Amino acid sequence: MAAIEIKDIIKKENLVYGKTKILTDNIMHYCPGCSHGVIHKIVAEVIEELGIQEKTIGVSPVGCSVLAYNYLDIDWQQAAHGRAPALATATKRLLPDHYVFTYQGDGDLASIGTAEILHACNRGENITVIFVNNAIYGMTGGQMAPTTLMGMATATSPYGREAALHGYPLKITELIAQLPGVAYVTRQSVQTPAAVRKAKKAIKKGFENQDKKIGTSFIEIVSTCSSGWKLSPVDSNRWMEEHMFKFYPLGDLKDSERNSEEEYKKYIE
Amino acid sequence: MTEEIIIAGFGGQGVLSMGKILAYSGVMQNQEVTWMPSYGPEMRGGTANVTVIVSDERISSPIVHQYDTAIILNQQSMDKFEKTVKTGGILLFDPNGITHPPKRTDIKIFAIDGVEEATRMGNPKTFNMIVLGAYLKIKPVVKTENVEKGLRKSLPERHHKLIPMNIDAIKLGMEKVKEFSL
Amino acid sequence: MGELKLMKGNEAIAEAAMRCGCDGYFGYPITPQSEIMETLMLAKPWETTGMVVLQAESEVASINMLYGGASCGKKVMTSSSSPGISLMLEGISYLAGAELPCLIVNVVRGGPGLGTIQPSQADYFQTTKGGGHGDYQVIALAPASVQEMNDFVGLGFDLAFKYRIPSLILTDGVIGQMMEKVIVAESKPRWTDAEIKKISGTWATTGKTKDRERHVITSLNLESEKQEIHNHHLQAKYREIEVNEVRFEEFQTKDAEYLYVAYGSSARICQKSVQLARAKGIKVGLLRPITVWPYPTVRLSELANQVKGMLAVEMSAGQMVYDVRLAANGKIPVSHFGRYGGVIPSPDEVLVAMEKFIKEGK
Ligand SMILES: Cc1ncc(C[n+]2csc(CCOP(=O)(O)OP(=O)(O)O)c2C)c(N)n1
Ligand code: SF4
Ligand SMILES: [Mg+2]
């Protein structure tokens, strides 16, 4: 029997999985186990599956995902810390037939950028927001984030988060869900294949909602930051399941009945 | 006396703390010191380096681009810093993971099998102390007793029990360092 | 004498704050200065001196927390790096307008925009030429060693209260991240209510008692004539500071034929270049502004009668050089050498620039 060589195996008919073309070949700078990489991949797959590469504009934040523009082959704007929703607002209003999304961390969205996200959502901007909540400032070296859990030790809460000193973790997603301008709010995760599939479905829905012009779609992804948490990637996932999911339960928080622009207009009136 | 040293390797090899211990030891013998690290996200799994200057006089620039001694612990750092050693200066390296050994003939080159010796000692964490020992054998800039004093001052109390092991590692490095020839 | 320690510049700022009786620190994480808040959070001064330490939600919030704290006559401070300071500029203008004493630390990084986290000196214009809106100044101290990082915290507060003005420490990633020997001062207690009354009792919002009029901290004047009078008052104060508070250091200027002018980490680099130049027989000296506002204009214009040329060395595209030119006032050639965007020049590179300057006279 002749030996089988690799080149005999790599054939179109044997292909069971391929990387989406929306993802570039650049090597990601994320730490091993970081959720950002997986989330990038599913956003990219959604853009490919919807065939909207030419009409999609991403707005990247300041945070570890500041360099998202190196990894998704679409047009990008890189915003100042916290201001992505403001950029997205103007972009969507000036290019209404485009798909506009922000990709933001918890420090970016829920601390310095609280005003921008609340008001963009309150105006019901027809954009999709991908909110990566890893409960820490990954990029600057593991400082406390607004979403850091009680008792969690970080570089600026070295003895654990304490309410009297640092306030409570902010459930910004629950707050956002209260706003009438927001059509769809969901909380997902990406630590297992099943979770990834669900998260991807949610992101897809978020993009499809832009066609319907029914208001903002807000997708939180509860994530890990093994470097900031000082845990191995595997332990990070375990820790997230045990602690983060308790405070940030997964699932849909809001899915408006409205299905079209007309219904949305009626709803507003 | 002024000694300008660059220590360069991977983040996680104890490069910065080796420099810190050297700086502390200088302080213990009343010398002037500066310790200037590379910083930022490029250190995430990438290279880390620190410039340490020990001097009898007030130190002017903490930034220099030419060094009396380069302590080099990975190939990337070899590529970057071999050429920065002053003529007549010293290059000390750990051959582990070095694919292109140093080639210069106008400097003195020494090798220490730090990774191997640390593994043999049963504690990979002593690696940087073995390398420090090797350096101090070549250039006794600070006395071993002052290194011990420096460790005592810089380490939190609960780690003081580790000091004897670190001193042993330094002595081992002093023993094992050898001149490198092409 | 205080205790001898080996510390990073950023740590020295935090340590000095706790020891000088600071009442409050308010900040937001940003590289390369996050160690300041991290050191404070680790030390828990609220349990010892009672100093408040708070991670704010943004730099906009931090600087307005300073406005509130300073209004109460308290010693309050913040620290950040370039992009964060840009966000604070509105607040700094308000603090200056309302004449509130406070301390701001800028550990400068390369810009513009998000730029880089590596060291830079490109915030000189922002610091010394206003930055925010309106005619205002802040006292700006530029440390060149970790010892000075420590010392200038206390000095910054002293000057801030002496003149009712924001003080700013203008430093960079080199001095912030570097470790050197520091002699830390003996701890001073925070001011008591009685002391605050003595120091700031005529204006601070501490609660209206029967024995005094109400105190209002504001920068608003609806009548332009009144606002002009307020501006006259501010300008008179700035002139007074220009006379009294200029600080600088000279290095081998006595017989110098050429002069480096550099502050902060660039001055340290130039100091080495002076040594290298002297070894080659070139008579070069260095003037290091310690206060970049007020600027050592008078001394520089004296030196312009002695030396044949001045080279401003900055980690910027050329900002302070304008102040050197003003001081030299056309008497001699003045030029600029800089690396920027986060690149640090080497002493040799700076010497080469000087040799070229000497040869070409420009
Ligand atoms: C005005 C301003 N302030 C502070 C910073 C520093 N900074 C960069 S990223 C970041 C926080 C990032 O945290 P997060 O948004 O949670 O993103 P992650 O890195 O965790 O994904 C901060 C504070 C900045 N770049 N600009
Ligand atoms: S620091 Fe955290 S968020 Fe940033 S890349 Fe690493 S794991 Fe991801
Ligand atoms: Mg985060």
Short mmCIF file of N, CA and C in Angstrom, two decimals, chain A residues 1-144:
data_model
loop_
_atom_site.label_atom_id
_atom_site.label_comp_id
_atom_site.label_asym_id
_atom_site.label_seq_id
_atom_site.Cartn_x
_atom_site.Cartn_y
_atom_site.Cartn_z
N MET A 1 0.85 -1.21 0.00
CA MET A 1 0.00 0.00 0.00
C MET A 1 0.87 1.25 0.00
N ALA A 2 0.57 2.13 -0.89
CA ALA A 2 1.37 3.36 -0.98
C ALA A 2 1.08 4.26 0.23
N ALA A 3 2.15 4.90 0.67
CA ALA A 3 1.97 5.81 1.83
C ALA A 3 1.13 7.02 1.42
N ILE A 4 0.23 7.40 2.31
CA ILE A 4 -0.60 8.58 2.02
C ILE A 4 0.16 9.83 2.42
N GLU A 5 0.22 10.75 1.55
CA GLU A 5 0.91 12.00 1.87
C GLU A 5 -0.11 13.10 2.17
N ILE A 6 0.38 14.07 2.93
CA ILE A 6 -0.50 15.18 3.33
C ILE A 6 -1.20 15.78 2.13
N LYS A 7 -0.43 15.96 1.07
CA LYS A 7 -1.01 16.65 -0.10
C LYS A 7 -2.17 15.86 -0.72
N ASP A 8 -2.18 14.56 -0.46
CA ASP A 8 -3.31 13.77 -0.96
C ASP A 8 -4.56 13.99 -0.12
N ILE A 9 -4.34 14.44 1.11
CA ILE A 9 -5.50 14.63 2.00
C ILE A 9 -6.10 16.01 1.82
N ILE A 10 -5.24 16.99 1.64
CA ILE A 10 -5.74 18.36 1.52
C ILE A 10 -6.39 18.54 0.15
N LYS A 11 -7.66 18.23 0.10
CA LYS A 11 -8.43 18.34 -1.15
C LYS A 11 -9.77 18.94 -0.82
N LYS A 12 -10.32 19.58 -1.81
CA LYS A 12 -11.58 20.26 -1.60
C LYS A 12 -12.67 19.31 -1.06
N GLU A 13 -12.71 18.10 -1.64
CA GLU A 13 -13.80 17.21 -1.24
C GLU A 13 -13.64 16.69 0.20
N ASN A 14 -12.43 16.82 0.73
CA ASN A 14 -12.23 16.38 2.12
C ASN A 14 -12.45 17.48 3.14
N LEU A 15 -12.70 18.68 2.64
CA LEU A 15 -12.81 19.83 3.54
C LEU A 15 -14.02 19.70 4.47
N VAL A 16 -13.75 19.73 5.77
CA VAL A 16 -14.88 19.72 6.71
C VAL A 16 -15.04 21.06 7.43
N TYR A 17 -13.96 21.83 7.46
CA TYR A 17 -14.02 23.12 8.14
C TYR A 17 -13.03 24.09 7.50
N GLY A 18 -13.46 25.30 7.27
CA GLY A 18 -12.54 26.29 6.72
C GLY A 18 -12.66 27.59 7.48
N LYS A 19 -11.57 28.30 7.54
CA LYS A 19 -11.59 29.59 8.23
C LYS A 19 -12.31 30.60 7.34
N THR A 20 -13.19 31.38 7.92
CA THR A 20 -13.88 32.38 7.12
C THR A 20 -12.88 33.37 6.52
N LYS A 21 -13.18 33.81 5.32
CA LYS A 21 -12.27 34.72 4.63
C LYS A 21 -12.27 36.10 5.27
N ILE A 22 -13.28 36.36 6.05
CA ILE A 22 -13.34 37.67 6.71
C ILE A 22 -12.21 37.79 7.75
N LEU A 23 -11.79 36.65 8.31
CA LEU A 23 -10.66 36.71 9.24
C LEU A 23 -9.36 36.80 8.44
N THR A 24 -8.51 37.74 8.77
CA THR A 24 -7.24 37.86 8.08
C THR A 24 -6.27 36.79 8.58
N ASP A 25 -5.11 36.70 7.95
CA ASP A 25 -4.11 35.71 8.39
C ASP A 25 -3.18 36.27 9.46
N ASN A 26 -3.43 37.50 9.90
CA ASN A 26 -2.56 38.07 10.94
C ASN A 26 -2.62 37.25 12.21
N ILE A 27 -1.47 37.10 12.84
CA ILE A 27 -1.44 36.36 14.11
C ILE A 27 -2.02 37.24 15.20
N MET A 28 -3.03 36.71 15.90
CA MET A 28 -3.68 37.52 16.93
C MET A 28 -2.74 37.73 18.11
N HIS A 29 -2.82 38.94 18.70
CA HIS A 29 -1.93 39.25 19.82
C HIS A 29 -2.52 38.82 21.15
N TYR A 30 -3.73 38.25 21.12
CA TYR A 30 -4.40 37.91 22.39
C TYR A 30 -3.66 36.80 23.13
N CYS A 31 -3.79 36.83 24.47
CA CYS A 31 -3.17 35.80 25.29
C CYS A 31 -3.87 34.46 25.01
N PRO A 32 -3.19 33.36 25.30
CA PRO A 32 -3.83 32.05 25.12
C PRO A 32 -5.12 31.99 25.95
N GLY A 33 -6.18 31.48 25.34
CA GLY A 33 -7.44 31.31 26.07
C GLY A 33 -8.33 32.53 26.09
N CYS A 34 -7.86 33.63 25.54
CA CYS A 34 -8.64 34.87 25.59
C CYS A 34 -9.92 34.76 24.77
N SER A 35 -11.03 35.25 25.31
CA SER A 35 -12.31 35.15 24.62
C SER A 35 -12.36 36.01 23.35
N HIS A 36 -11.59 37.08 23.32
CA HIS A 36 -11.66 38.00 22.18
C HIS A 36 -11.51 37.25 20.84
N GLY A 37 -10.56 36.30 20.79
CA GLY A 37 -10.27 35.59 19.54
C GLY A 37 -11.51 34.87 19.02
N VAL A 38 -12.19 34.16 19.92
CA VAL A 38 -13.38 33.40 19.53
C VAL A 38 -14.48 34.36 19.08
N ILE A 39 -14.64 35.44 19.80
CA ILE A 39 -15.71 36.39 19.46
C ILE A 39 -15.43 37.02 18.10
N HIS A 40 -14.16 37.37 17.85
CA HIS A 40 -13.79 37.88 16.52
C HIS A 40 -14.24 36.90 15.44
N LYS A 41 -13.94 35.62 15.70
CA LYS A 41 -14.22 34.60 14.69
C LYS A 41 -15.71 34.54 14.39
N ILE A 42 -16.55 34.55 15.42
CA ILE A 42 -17.99 34.40 15.12
C ILE A 42 -18.56 35.68 14.50
N VAL A 43 -18.04 36.82 14.87
CA VAL A 43 -18.49 38.05 14.20
C VAL A 43 -18.13 37.95 12.72
N ALA A 44 -16.91 37.49 12.45
CA ALA A 44 -16.45 37.36 11.06
C ALA A 44 -17.34 36.39 10.30
N GLU A 45 -17.66 35.26 10.92
CA GLU A 45 -18.50 34.26 10.24
C GLU A 45 -19.89 34.83 9.93
N VAL A 46 -20.42 35.58 10.87
CA VAL A 46 -21.74 36.18 10.64
C VAL A 46 -21.68 37.12 9.44
N ILE A 47 -20.63 37.93 9.38
CA ILE A 47 -20.51 38.88 8.27
C ILE A 47 -20.41 38.13 6.95
N GLU A 48 -19.66 37.03 6.97
CA GLU A 48 -19.54 36.24 5.74
C GLU A 48 -20.89 35.60 5.37
N GLU A 49 -21.52 34.99 6.35
CA GLU A 49 -22.78 34.28 6.06
C GLU A 49 -23.86 35.24 5.58
N LEU A 50 -23.86 36.45 6.10
CA LEU A 50 -24.87 37.42 5.65
C LEU A 50 -24.43 38.12 4.36
N GLY A 51 -23.20 37.88 3.97
CA GLY A 51 -22.69 38.48 2.72
C GLY A 51 -22.65 40.00 2.78
N ILE A 52 -22.24 40.55 3.93
CA ILE A 52 -22.31 42.00 4.09
C ILE A 52 -20.93 42.66 4.27
N GLN A 53 -19.89 41.95 3.87
CA GLN A 53 -18.53 42.50 4.06
C GLN A 53 -18.41 43.92 3.52
N GLU A 54 -18.97 44.11 2.30
CA GLU A 54 -18.79 45.40 1.64
C GLU A 54 -19.62 46.51 2.27
N LYS A 55 -20.54 46.11 3.13
CA LYS A 55 -21.44 47.10 3.71
C LYS A 55 -21.30 47.19 5.23
N THR A 56 -20.23 46.58 5.75
CA THR A 56 -20.10 46.58 7.21
C THR A 56 -18.98 47.52 7.64
N ILE A 57 -19.26 48.28 8.68
CA ILE A 57 -18.24 49.15 9.25
C ILE A 57 -18.17 48.85 10.74
N GLY A 58 -16.98 48.47 11.18
CA GLY A 58 -16.79 48.17 12.60
C GLY A 58 -16.16 49.36 13.31
N VAL A 59 -16.49 49.51 14.56
CA VAL A 59 -15.84 50.54 15.37
C VAL A 59 -15.15 49.83 16.53
N SER A 60 -13.82 49.92 16.57
CA SER A 60 -13.08 49.23 17.63
C SER A 60 -12.84 50.18 18.79
N PRO A 61 -12.67 49.64 19.99
CA PRO A 61 -12.60 50.44 21.21
C PRO A 61 -11.14 50.70 21.58
N VAL A 62 -10.93 51.22 22.76
CA VAL A 62 -9.61 51.15 23.38
C VAL A 62 -9.71 50.09 24.46
N GLY A 63 -8.84 49.12 24.37
CA GLY A 63 -8.85 47.93 25.21
C GLY A 63 -8.06 46.90 24.46
N CYS A 64 -8.01 45.66 24.94
CA CYS A 64 -7.21 44.66 24.23
C CYS A 64 -7.67 44.50 22.80
N SER A 65 -8.96 44.74 22.51
CA SER A 65 -9.47 44.55 21.16
C SER A 65 -9.30 45.80 20.29
N VAL A 66 -8.48 46.74 20.75
CA VAL A 66 -8.22 47.95 19.94
C VAL A 66 -7.73 47.57 18.55
N LEU A 67 -6.99 46.43 18.47
CA LEU A 67 -6.42 46.02 17.19
C LEU A 67 -7.34 45.10 16.40
N ALA A 68 -8.63 45.06 16.74
CA ALA A 68 -9.58 44.21 16.01
C ALA A 68 -9.48 44.46 14.51
N TYR A 69 -9.11 45.68 14.14
CA TYR A 69 -9.02 46.00 12.71
C TYR A 69 -7.94 45.22 11.98
N ASN A 70 -7.03 44.59 12.74
CA ASN A 70 -6.03 43.75 12.08
C ASN A 70 -6.57 42.37 11.73
N TYR A 71 -7.71 42.02 12.30
CA TYR A 71 -8.15 40.62 12.21
C TYR A 71 -9.40 40.41 11.38
N LEU A 72 -10.25 41.42 11.22
CA LEU A 72 -11.45 41.27 10.41
C LEU A 72 -11.29 42.15 9.17
N ASP A 73 -11.46 41.51 8.02
CA ASP A 73 -11.17 42.19 6.77
C ASP A 73 -12.38 43.02 6.31
N ILE A 74 -12.66 44.05 7.08
CA ILE A 74 -13.74 44.98 6.76
C ILE A 74 -13.21 46.39 7.05
N ASP A 75 -13.98 47.39 6.74
CA ASP A 75 -13.56 48.75 7.09
C ASP A 75 -13.80 48.99 8.59
N TRP A 76 -12.89 49.72 9.18
CA TRP A 76 -12.94 49.94 10.63
C TRP A 76 -12.71 51.40 10.97
N GLN A 77 -13.28 51.83 12.06
CA GLN A 77 -12.89 53.09 12.69
C GLN A 77 -12.40 52.73 14.08
N GLN A 78 -11.31 53.34 14.51
CA GLN A 78 -10.82 53.07 15.86
C GLN A 78 -11.14 54.28 16.72
N ALA A 79 -11.97 54.10 17.73
CA ALA A 79 -12.50 55.22 18.50
C ALA A 79 -11.61 55.56 19.69
N ALA A 80 -11.78 56.76 20.23
CA ALA A 80 -11.17 57.10 21.52
C ALA A 80 -11.87 56.27 22.59
N HIS A 81 -11.20 56.13 23.74
CA HIS A 81 -11.68 55.25 24.82
C HIS A 81 -13.12 55.60 25.23
N GLY A 82 -14.03 54.68 24.97
CA GLY A 82 -15.43 54.85 25.39
C GLY A 82 -16.34 55.49 24.37
N ARG A 83 -15.79 56.00 23.30
CA ARG A 83 -16.61 56.83 22.40
C ARG A 83 -17.14 56.10 21.18
N ALA A 84 -16.93 54.79 21.08
CA ALA A 84 -17.34 54.05 19.88
C ALA A 84 -18.82 54.29 19.52
N PRO A 85 -19.75 54.29 20.47
CA PRO A 85 -21.16 54.48 20.08
C PRO A 85 -21.42 55.83 19.41
N ALA A 86 -20.63 56.84 19.75
CA ALA A 86 -20.80 58.14 19.11
C ALA A 86 -20.37 58.07 17.64
N LEU A 87 -19.23 57.40 17.40
CA LEU A 87 -18.78 57.23 16.02
C LEU A 87 -19.81 56.44 15.22
N ALA A 88 -20.31 55.37 15.85
CA ALA A 88 -21.26 54.49 15.16
C ALA A 88 -22.55 55.24 14.86
N THR A 89 -22.98 56.09 15.78
CA THR A 89 -24.19 56.88 15.58
C THR A 89 -24.10 57.68 14.29
N ALA A 90 -23.01 58.43 14.17
CA ALA A 90 -22.86 59.28 12.99
C ALA A 90 -22.72 58.44 11.73
N THR A 91 -21.95 57.38 11.83
CA THR A 91 -21.72 56.53 10.65
C THR A 91 -23.03 55.94 10.14
N LYS A 92 -23.82 55.39 11.08
CA LYS A 92 -25.08 54.76 10.66
C LYS A 92 -26.06 55.80 10.10
N ARG A 93 -26.07 56.98 10.70
CA ARG A 93 -27.01 58.00 10.21
C ARG A 93 -26.61 58.53 8.84
N LEU A 94 -25.30 58.53 8.58
CA LEU A 94 -24.83 59.04 7.30
C LEU A 94 -24.80 57.95 6.23
N LEU A 95 -24.68 56.71 6.68
CA LEU A 95 -24.68 55.57 5.75
C LEU A 95 -25.75 54.58 6.21
N PRO A 96 -27.03 54.95 6.09
CA PRO A 96 -28.09 54.14 6.71
C PRO A 96 -28.25 52.74 6.12
N ASP A 97 -27.74 52.51 4.91
CA ASP A 97 -27.90 51.16 4.36
C ASP A 97 -26.68 50.28 4.68
N HIS A 98 -25.81 50.76 5.54
CA HIS A 98 -24.66 49.95 5.96
C HIS A 98 -24.92 49.28 7.29
N TYR A 99 -24.14 48.27 7.56
CA TYR A 99 -24.22 47.58 8.86
C TYR A 99 -23.11 48.13 9.74
N VAL A 100 -23.49 48.71 10.84
CA VAL A 100 -22.51 49.35 11.71
C VAL A 100 -22.53 48.67 13.08
N PHE A 101 -21.37 48.29 13.56
CA PHE A 101 -21.33 47.71 14.91
C PHE A 101 -20.17 48.27 15.71
N THR A 102 -20.35 48.32 17.03
CA THR A 102 -19.23 48.63 17.92
C THR A 102 -18.83 47.34 18.60
N TYR A 103 -17.58 47.27 18.95
CA TYR A 103 -17.03 46.12 19.66
C TYR A 103 -16.32 46.71 20.87
N GLN A 104 -16.83 46.49 22.07
CA GLN A 104 -16.32 47.23 23.23
C GLN A 104 -16.11 46.35 24.46
N GLY A 105 -15.11 46.67 25.23
CA GLY A 105 -14.87 46.00 26.51
C GLY A 105 -15.68 46.65 27.61
N ASP A 106 -15.55 46.08 28.81
CA ASP A 106 -16.36 46.58 29.93
C ASP A 106 -15.87 47.93 30.44
N GLY A 107 -14.55 48.14 30.42
CA GLY A 107 -14.05 49.44 30.84
C GLY A 107 -14.49 50.50 29.85
N ASP A 108 -14.35 50.16 28.58
CA ASP A 108 -14.67 51.09 27.51
C ASP A 108 -16.16 51.43 27.51
N LEU A 109 -16.99 50.40 27.64
CA LEU A 109 -18.45 50.62 27.48
C LEU A 109 -19.12 51.03 28.79
N ALA A 110 -18.68 50.42 29.90
CA ALA A 110 -19.45 50.61 31.14
C ALA A 110 -18.79 51.56 32.13
N SER A 111 -17.58 52.06 31.79
CA SER A 111 -16.96 53.02 32.71
C SER A 111 -16.84 54.36 32.02
N ILE A 112 -15.77 54.51 31.22
CA ILE A 112 -15.52 55.82 30.62
C ILE A 112 -16.55 56.15 29.55
N GLY A 113 -17.18 55.12 28.97
CA GLY A 113 -18.11 55.36 27.87
C GLY A 113 -19.57 55.19 28.24
N THR A 114 -19.87 55.23 29.53
CA THR A 114 -21.27 55.02 29.95
C THR A 114 -22.22 56.00 29.28
N ALA A 115 -21.82 57.25 29.21
CA ALA A 115 -22.72 58.25 28.64
C ALA A 115 -23.01 57.94 27.18
N GLU A 116 -21.96 57.63 26.43
CA GLU A 116 -22.14 57.40 25.00
C GLU A 116 -23.02 56.20 24.72
N ILE A 117 -22.80 55.09 25.46
CA ILE A 117 -23.59 53.89 25.16
C ILE A 117 -25.04 54.10 25.57
N LEU A 118 -25.26 54.72 26.74
CA LEU A 118 -26.64 54.92 27.19
C LEU A 118 -27.40 55.80 26.21
N HIS A 119 -26.78 56.84 25.73
CA HIS A 119 -27.50 57.75 24.86
C HIS A 119 -27.67 57.21 23.44
N ALA A 120 -26.69 56.46 22.96
CA ALA A 120 -26.86 55.84 21.64
C ALA A 120 -28.02 54.85 21.71
N CYS A 121 -28.04 54.06 22.77
CA CYS A 121 -29.12 53.08 22.93
C CYS A 121 -30.45 53.78 23.16
N ASN A 122 -30.43 54.85 23.91
CA ASN A 122 -31.66 55.56 24.20
C ASN A 122 -32.23 56.24 22.96
N ARG A 123 -31.33 56.61 22.04
CA ARG A 123 -31.81 57.17 20.77
C ARG A 123 -32.28 56.07 19.84
N GLY A 124 -32.02 54.82 20.24
CA GLY A 124 -32.42 53.69 19.41
C GLY A 124 -31.65 53.63 18.11
N GLU A 125 -30.38 53.96 18.16
CA GLU A 125 -29.57 53.89 16.95
C GLU A 125 -29.65 52.47 16.37
N ASN A 126 -29.77 52.38 15.07
CA ASN A 126 -29.87 51.06 14.43
C ASN A 126 -28.50 50.43 14.25
N ILE A 127 -27.85 50.17 15.35
CA ILE A 127 -26.51 49.58 15.31
C ILE A 127 -26.49 48.31 16.15
N THR A 128 -25.42 47.56 15.99
CA THR A 128 -25.24 46.36 16.81
C THR A 128 -24.06 46.61 17.74
N VAL A 129 -24.26 46.29 19.01
CA VAL A 129 -23.19 46.49 19.98
C VAL A 129 -22.73 45.13 20.48
N ILE A 130 -21.44 44.86 20.34
CA ILE A 130 -20.87 43.62 20.90
C ILE A 130 -20.09 44.05 22.15
N PHE A 131 -20.56 43.60 23.29
CA PHE A 131 -20.01 44.05 24.57
C PHE A 131 -19.27 42.88 25.23
N VAL A 132 -17.95 42.96 25.27
CA VAL A 132 -17.14 41.87 25.80
C VAL A 132 -16.83 42.15 27.27
N ASN A 133 -17.54 41.44 28.14
CA ASN A 133 -17.42 41.69 29.57
C ASN A 133 -16.53 40.63 30.22
N ASN A 134 -15.26 41.03 30.45
CA ASN A 134 -14.36 40.10 31.15
C ASN A 134 -14.08 40.59 32.57
N ALA A 135 -14.87 41.53 33.02
CA ALA A 135 -14.82 41.99 34.42
C ALA A 135 -13.47 42.54 34.84
N ILE A 136 -12.70 43.02 33.87
CA ILE A 136 -11.38 43.55 34.21
C ILE A 136 -10.86 44.44 33.07
N TYR A 137 -9.88 45.29 33.38
CA TYR A 137 -9.18 46.02 32.34
C TYR A 137 -8.02 45.15 31.89
N GLY A 138 -8.23 44.42 30.79
CA GLY A 138 -7.17 43.53 30.32
C GLY A 138 -5.96 44.31 29.85
N MET A 139 -6.21 45.28 29.00
CA MET A 139 -5.11 45.93 28.30
C MET A 139 -4.12 46.65 29.22
N THR A 140 -4.62 47.33 30.23
CA THR A 140 -3.73 48.13 31.06
C THR A 140 -3.10 47.33 32.19
N GLY A 141 -3.38 46.02 32.25
CA GLY A 141 -2.69 45.20 33.23
C GLY A 141 -3.54 44.78 34.41
N GLY A 142 -4.84 44.57 34.18
CA GLY A 142 -5.64 43.91 35.21
C GLY A 142 -6.17 44.80 36.33
N GLN A 143 -6.56 46.02 36.00
CA GLN A 143 -7.19 46.87 37.03
C GLN A 143 -8.69 46.55 37.13
N MET A 144 -9.30 47.08 38.18
CA MET A 144 -10.72 46.85 38.42
C MET A 144 -11.57 47.50 37.31
#
